[in-house]
Amino acid sequence: MRSDILKKNIETLPHRALLMSAGVRREDFEAGKPFIGVANSFNNLIPGHIHLDELTREVCRGIRDAGGVPFQWGVPGVCDGIAMFVEMRLSLPSREHIADNIEIMVLSHSLDGWVGVTNCDKITPGMLMAAARMDLPAVILTGGPMKANMIQGRKCHPIVGFGIVGRVKAGKITANEAEQMLGDMVCGAGSCVGLYTANTMAVVTEALGMSLTRCATTIALDPKKKQQAYESGRRIVELVKADVRPRSIMTRAAFENAIRVDMAMGGSTNTVLHIPAIAREAGINIEVEEFDRISRQTPNLCSIIPGGPYEMADVDAAGGIPAVLKRLLPLLNENPTVTGSSIRKVASEAVVVDSQVIRSTDNPYHAEGGIAVLKGNIASSAVVKQTAVNPEMLVFTGPAKVFFTEEALLNAIAAGQIAEGDVVVLPFQGPAGGPGMPEMLTPTDAIKGAGYQRVALITDGRFSGATSGLSVGHVEMEAYNGGPIAAIQNGDIIDFDVPQRKMDVRLTPVQIRDRLLAVKAPERKLPRMLETFRKTYTGINCYGKEATPK
């Protein structure tokens, strides 16, 4: 074991004294007792994380009972919902920071394995990146979703507030009326109720085989969640003793399974950022086109908030991720999991309890999966959650209305400057241009909340899982790096054809070239971390690869 260097050598006598000063007992240095790290992302800022200290205690108890020695430390977390529109450009950079945090702690202290206790948007992918990077035994415990409130027959939860903002901006309700709805949206512990990025990444984690079965959908405050925490603690000790490492689980086959489950459920478009980044740490190259290929082969079997009526609690009651895997069994690759069972065995033993919440492949909600990758003279690639688009908008043409900040767009909505049929364009929101690639949930939900039925949106920023409508993001190349999206001006006509995977502006190559020569990026005051992040992504696309604009 890696920790043996701390336990046996005379050179590490002072090391043992330091560890004992922190509470380690002499008997903890016995041979065969692995040192297990617990990366605890508890804080009392994020509802998805306020209960993680309780879960971490259960993880540590499981580690002790299995013969290991637990060590825990704090991992930071950003709530995208709270940071949205305020300062959320630091959210995506925090993913790399979290992966670095765990690498620093595990390697510096010669730990044998670790458990990541996580829940929300960038924390889970950051932990998976660390697992793939270090390739030391690891288990990820996701904290579970919150339960929505039922108010007059409607599901209410925090994210509906973004749509309420749009209603206020459009003059449909007053700010005072909106404030009266605040209490209805308060739900308590857990990640946001629908298939937003947090729950999407929990689904990806379970489908990859890196968390225990049913972990992704078990509600945060369900007593079963504490049992999962305890079993995760026991299981990591077993994985260390058997030397089962993440790269033996996170194979290319596993990533294909995870993408397929994501497509079947209609998850957040942020997976096109996170899955390739995790895979890259494992030495596996996944291009954005893989999502489109798998999406074309995979029917959409679930209709989950924000794209449908069901919440994650409904998915759990219907059989959870194993039930989704059961539906997809003929399409699944064989692959191991941290449980010791293969993913196909998990699928074969599952039971689908509700065939409306998790439909069969011959009765899908949509013939194709959640994501489509568009190409054209605006982008070498761009992403849309096609299952959340009104069928009448899948083929669409409209004039551009260009904005450089979310606030400018909200003001335009309030002033009645957006008309049905418009295409809102938000350039300079990418990793280098934002910088930090902020989520565009405020604009998309403001458009939806204002009641617009035929307004599209294009951005080189990214979207939350809450995005709906014809909202196209992740445009590559981004404007800051010379991408054609920077050439679009008010009134330019833009054509969309989602079934044909096309998106073009009616400009000639010469017009685009000449306009780009005159473009200047907006000046923005940057914290030090964003200055560094911008330098990292200047000349590089959002997937971390060198790219040259057309």
XYZ file of C-alpha atoms in Angstrom, residues 38-268:
231
model
C -12.601 11.478 2.141
C -12.970 14.589 -0.038
C -15.928 16.291 1.641
C -17.552 19.128 -0.300
C -19.911 20.065 2.544
C -20.821 23.717 2.920
C -23.896 25.597 4.116
C -24.174 27.716 0.977
C -25.410 25.074 -1.472
C -28.642 23.174 -0.713
C -27.182 20.141 -2.454
C -24.299 20.132 0.036
C -25.768 21.109 3.405
C -26.224 17.449 4.403
C -22.892 16.127 3.154
C -21.239 16.320 6.582
C -23.756 13.742 7.813
C -23.027 11.521 4.835
C -19.283 11.932 5.335
C -19.606 10.683 8.911
C -21.273 7.550 7.568
C -18.554 7.114 4.943
C -15.893 7.340 7.667
C -17.796 4.855 9.827
C -17.919 2.433 6.891
C -14.187 2.839 6.295
C -13.443 2.108 9.970
C -15.716 -0.905 10.069
C -14.032 -2.340 6.965
C -10.589 -1.991 8.530
C -9.451 1.305 7.017
C -8.378 4.622 8.505
C -10.359 7.647 7.234
C -8.960 11.145 6.706
C -11.231 13.939 5.524
C -10.735 17.437 4.185
C -12.833 20.169 2.602
C -13.422 20.659 -1.104
C -14.908 23.940 -2.400
C -18.134 24.125 -4.345
C -19.937 26.768 -6.393
C -23.723 26.793 -6.627
C -24.385 27.752 -10.227
C -27.911 28.807 -9.328
C -26.665 31.323 -6.751
C -23.720 32.498 -8.870
C -25.895 32.881 -11.998
C -26.072 36.506 -13.233
C -24.003 37.599 -10.210
C -20.529 36.087 -10.739
C -20.625 32.628 -12.179
C -17.597 32.889 -14.440
C -15.570 31.146 -11.717
C -17.772 28.066 -11.737
C -16.192 26.160 -14.629
C -12.625 27.031 -13.513
C -13.535 25.573 -10.112
C -13.773 22.131 -11.768
C -10.026 22.064 -12.433
C -9.390 23.552 -8.990
C -11.331 20.691 -7.360
C -9.418 18.051 -9.319
C -6.157 19.712 -8.280
C -7.318 19.936 -4.644
C -7.891 16.190 -4.464
C -4.667 15.323 -6.284
C -2.710 17.530 -3.857
C -4.261 15.987 -0.754
C -4.182 12.338 -1.831
C -0.645 12.301 -3.231
C 0.915 14.553 -0.591
C -0.319 12.342 2.223
C 0.347 8.936 0.629
C -3.285 7.837 0.777
C -4.242 4.446 -0.624
C -7.663 5.400 -1.976
C -10.397 7.953 -1.483
C -14.117 8.656 -1.503
C -15.516 11.828 -3.081
C -18.612 13.174 -1.310
C -20.220 15.513 -3.799
C -23.445 16.642 -5.420
C -23.459 19.764 -7.559
C -22.448 21.006 -10.945
C -18.640 21.233 -11.151
C -17.788 19.323 -7.982
C -18.802 15.906 -9.329
C -16.938 16.210 -12.655
C -13.923 17.659 -10.830
C -13.843 14.601 -8.579
C -14.212 12.220 -11.511
C -11.339 14.012 -13.253
C -9.188 13.499 -10.150
C -10.120 9.808 -10.032
C -9.149 9.293 -13.667
C -5.990 11.379 -13.346
C -4.485 9.657 -10.273
C -5.884 6.175 -11.015
C -5.944 5.266 -7.342
C -8.957 3.328 -5.981
C -11.925 5.690 -5.656
C -15.676 5.734 -5.065
C -17.900 8.739 -5.723
C -20.900 9.344 -3.460
C -23.403 11.829 -4.899
C -25.635 13.442 -2.280
C -28.994 13.026 -4.010
C -31.711 15.339 -5.353
C -34.171 17.471 -3.400
C -37.918 16.848 -3.506
C -40.151 19.416 -5.192
C -43.050 21.097 -3.398
C -46.554 20.545 -4.753
C -48.396 23.878 -4.809
C -51.908 23.873 -6.280
C -51.045 20.821 -8.370
C -47.775 22.251 -9.687
C -44.218 21.241 -8.796
C -42.392 24.202 -7.294
C -38.647 24.418 -6.663
C -35.878 27.062 -6.755
C -35.200 26.958 -10.507
C -38.738 28.061 -11.418
C -37.627 31.435 -10.079
C -35.603 32.098 -13.230
C -38.770 31.915 -15.317
C -40.557 34.184 -12.828
C -37.836 36.790 -13.447
C -38.751 36.700 -17.135
C -42.417 37.230 -16.289
C -41.497 40.276 -14.224
C -39.252 41.681 -16.978
C -42.042 41.202 -19.513
C -44.516 43.021 -17.250
C -46.719 39.959 -16.773
C -46.461 40.125 -12.964
C -45.051 42.661 -10.515
C -41.852 42.251 -8.525
C -43.978 42.200 -5.353
C -46.126 39.370 -6.729
C -42.954 37.467 -7.562
C -41.641 37.914 -4.016
C -44.837 36.356 -2.681
C -43.964 33.155 -4.573
C -40.558 32.848 -2.926
C -41.639 30.547 -0.100
C -43.197 28.064 -2.521
C -39.811 27.549 -4.189
C -37.886 26.605 -1.026
C -37.277 22.843 -0.930
C -34.396 22.101 1.461
C -31.450 19.733 1.086
C -30.501 18.162 -2.207
C -29.476 19.014 -5.744
C -32.146 20.785 -7.816
C -35.112 18.515 -8.525
C -34.837 18.015 -12.291
C -32.257 16.749 -14.736
C -30.055 19.809 -14.419
C -26.265 19.496 -14.483
C -25.879 18.231 -10.900
C -28.282 15.327 -11.304
C -27.119 14.684 -14.861
C -23.558 14.231 -13.589
C -24.817 11.971 -10.791
C -26.482 9.851 -13.488
C -23.247 9.858 -15.510
C -21.289 8.798 -12.408
C -23.556 5.817 -11.770
C -23.660 4.844 -15.449
C -19.850 5.027 -15.576
C -19.758 2.567 -12.690
C -18.095 4.953 -10.231
C -20.890 5.110 -7.618
C -23.052 2.534 -5.911
C -26.235 1.311 -7.588
C -29.215 3.687 -7.111
C -26.927 6.437 -5.783
C -27.838 8.985 -8.483
C -31.583 9.118 -7.844
C -31.971 8.362 -4.121
C -33.386 11.520 -2.552
C -30.957 13.494 -0.364
C -32.943 13.032 2.845
C -34.009 9.436 2.207
C -32.522 7.200 4.960
C -31.177 4.987 2.153
C -28.718 7.750 1.298
C -26.908 7.329 4.626
C -26.769 3.586 4.018
C -25.215 4.259 0.608
C -22.651 6.495 2.320
C -21.757 3.761 4.802
C -21.495 1.139 2.056
C -19.336 3.492 -0.045
C -16.930 3.658 2.909
C -16.810 -0.114 3.214
C -16.475 -0.587 -0.513
C -13.452 1.706 -0.954
C -11.483 -0.409 1.531
C -12.334 -3.525 -0.463
C -11.293 -1.812 -3.713
C -7.954 -0.795 -2.201
C -7.265 -4.325 -0.983
C -8.171 -5.740 -4.390
C -6.269 -2.930 -6.177
C -9.266 -2.061 -8.384
C -8.507 1.291 -9.996
C -10.703 3.858 -11.781
C -9.178 3.403 -15.224
C -10.210 -0.262 -15.149
C -13.793 0.993 -14.691
C -13.802 4.287 -16.639
C -13.037 2.670 -19.999
C -14.137 3.873 -23.425
C -16.994 1.371 -23.188
C -18.091 2.935 -19.896
C -18.032 6.456 -21.326
C -20.150 5.313 -24.261
C -22.637 3.806 -21.804
C -22.735 7.025 -19.803
C -23.365 9.133 -22.907
C -26.112 6.723 -23.984
C -27.899 6.944 -20.628
C -27.555 10.735 -20.756
C -29.100 10.810 -24.242
C -31.931 8.483 -23.188
C -32.799 10.668 -20.207
C -32.320 14.081 -21.868
C -29.690 15.486 -19.509
C -27.788 18.750 -19.375
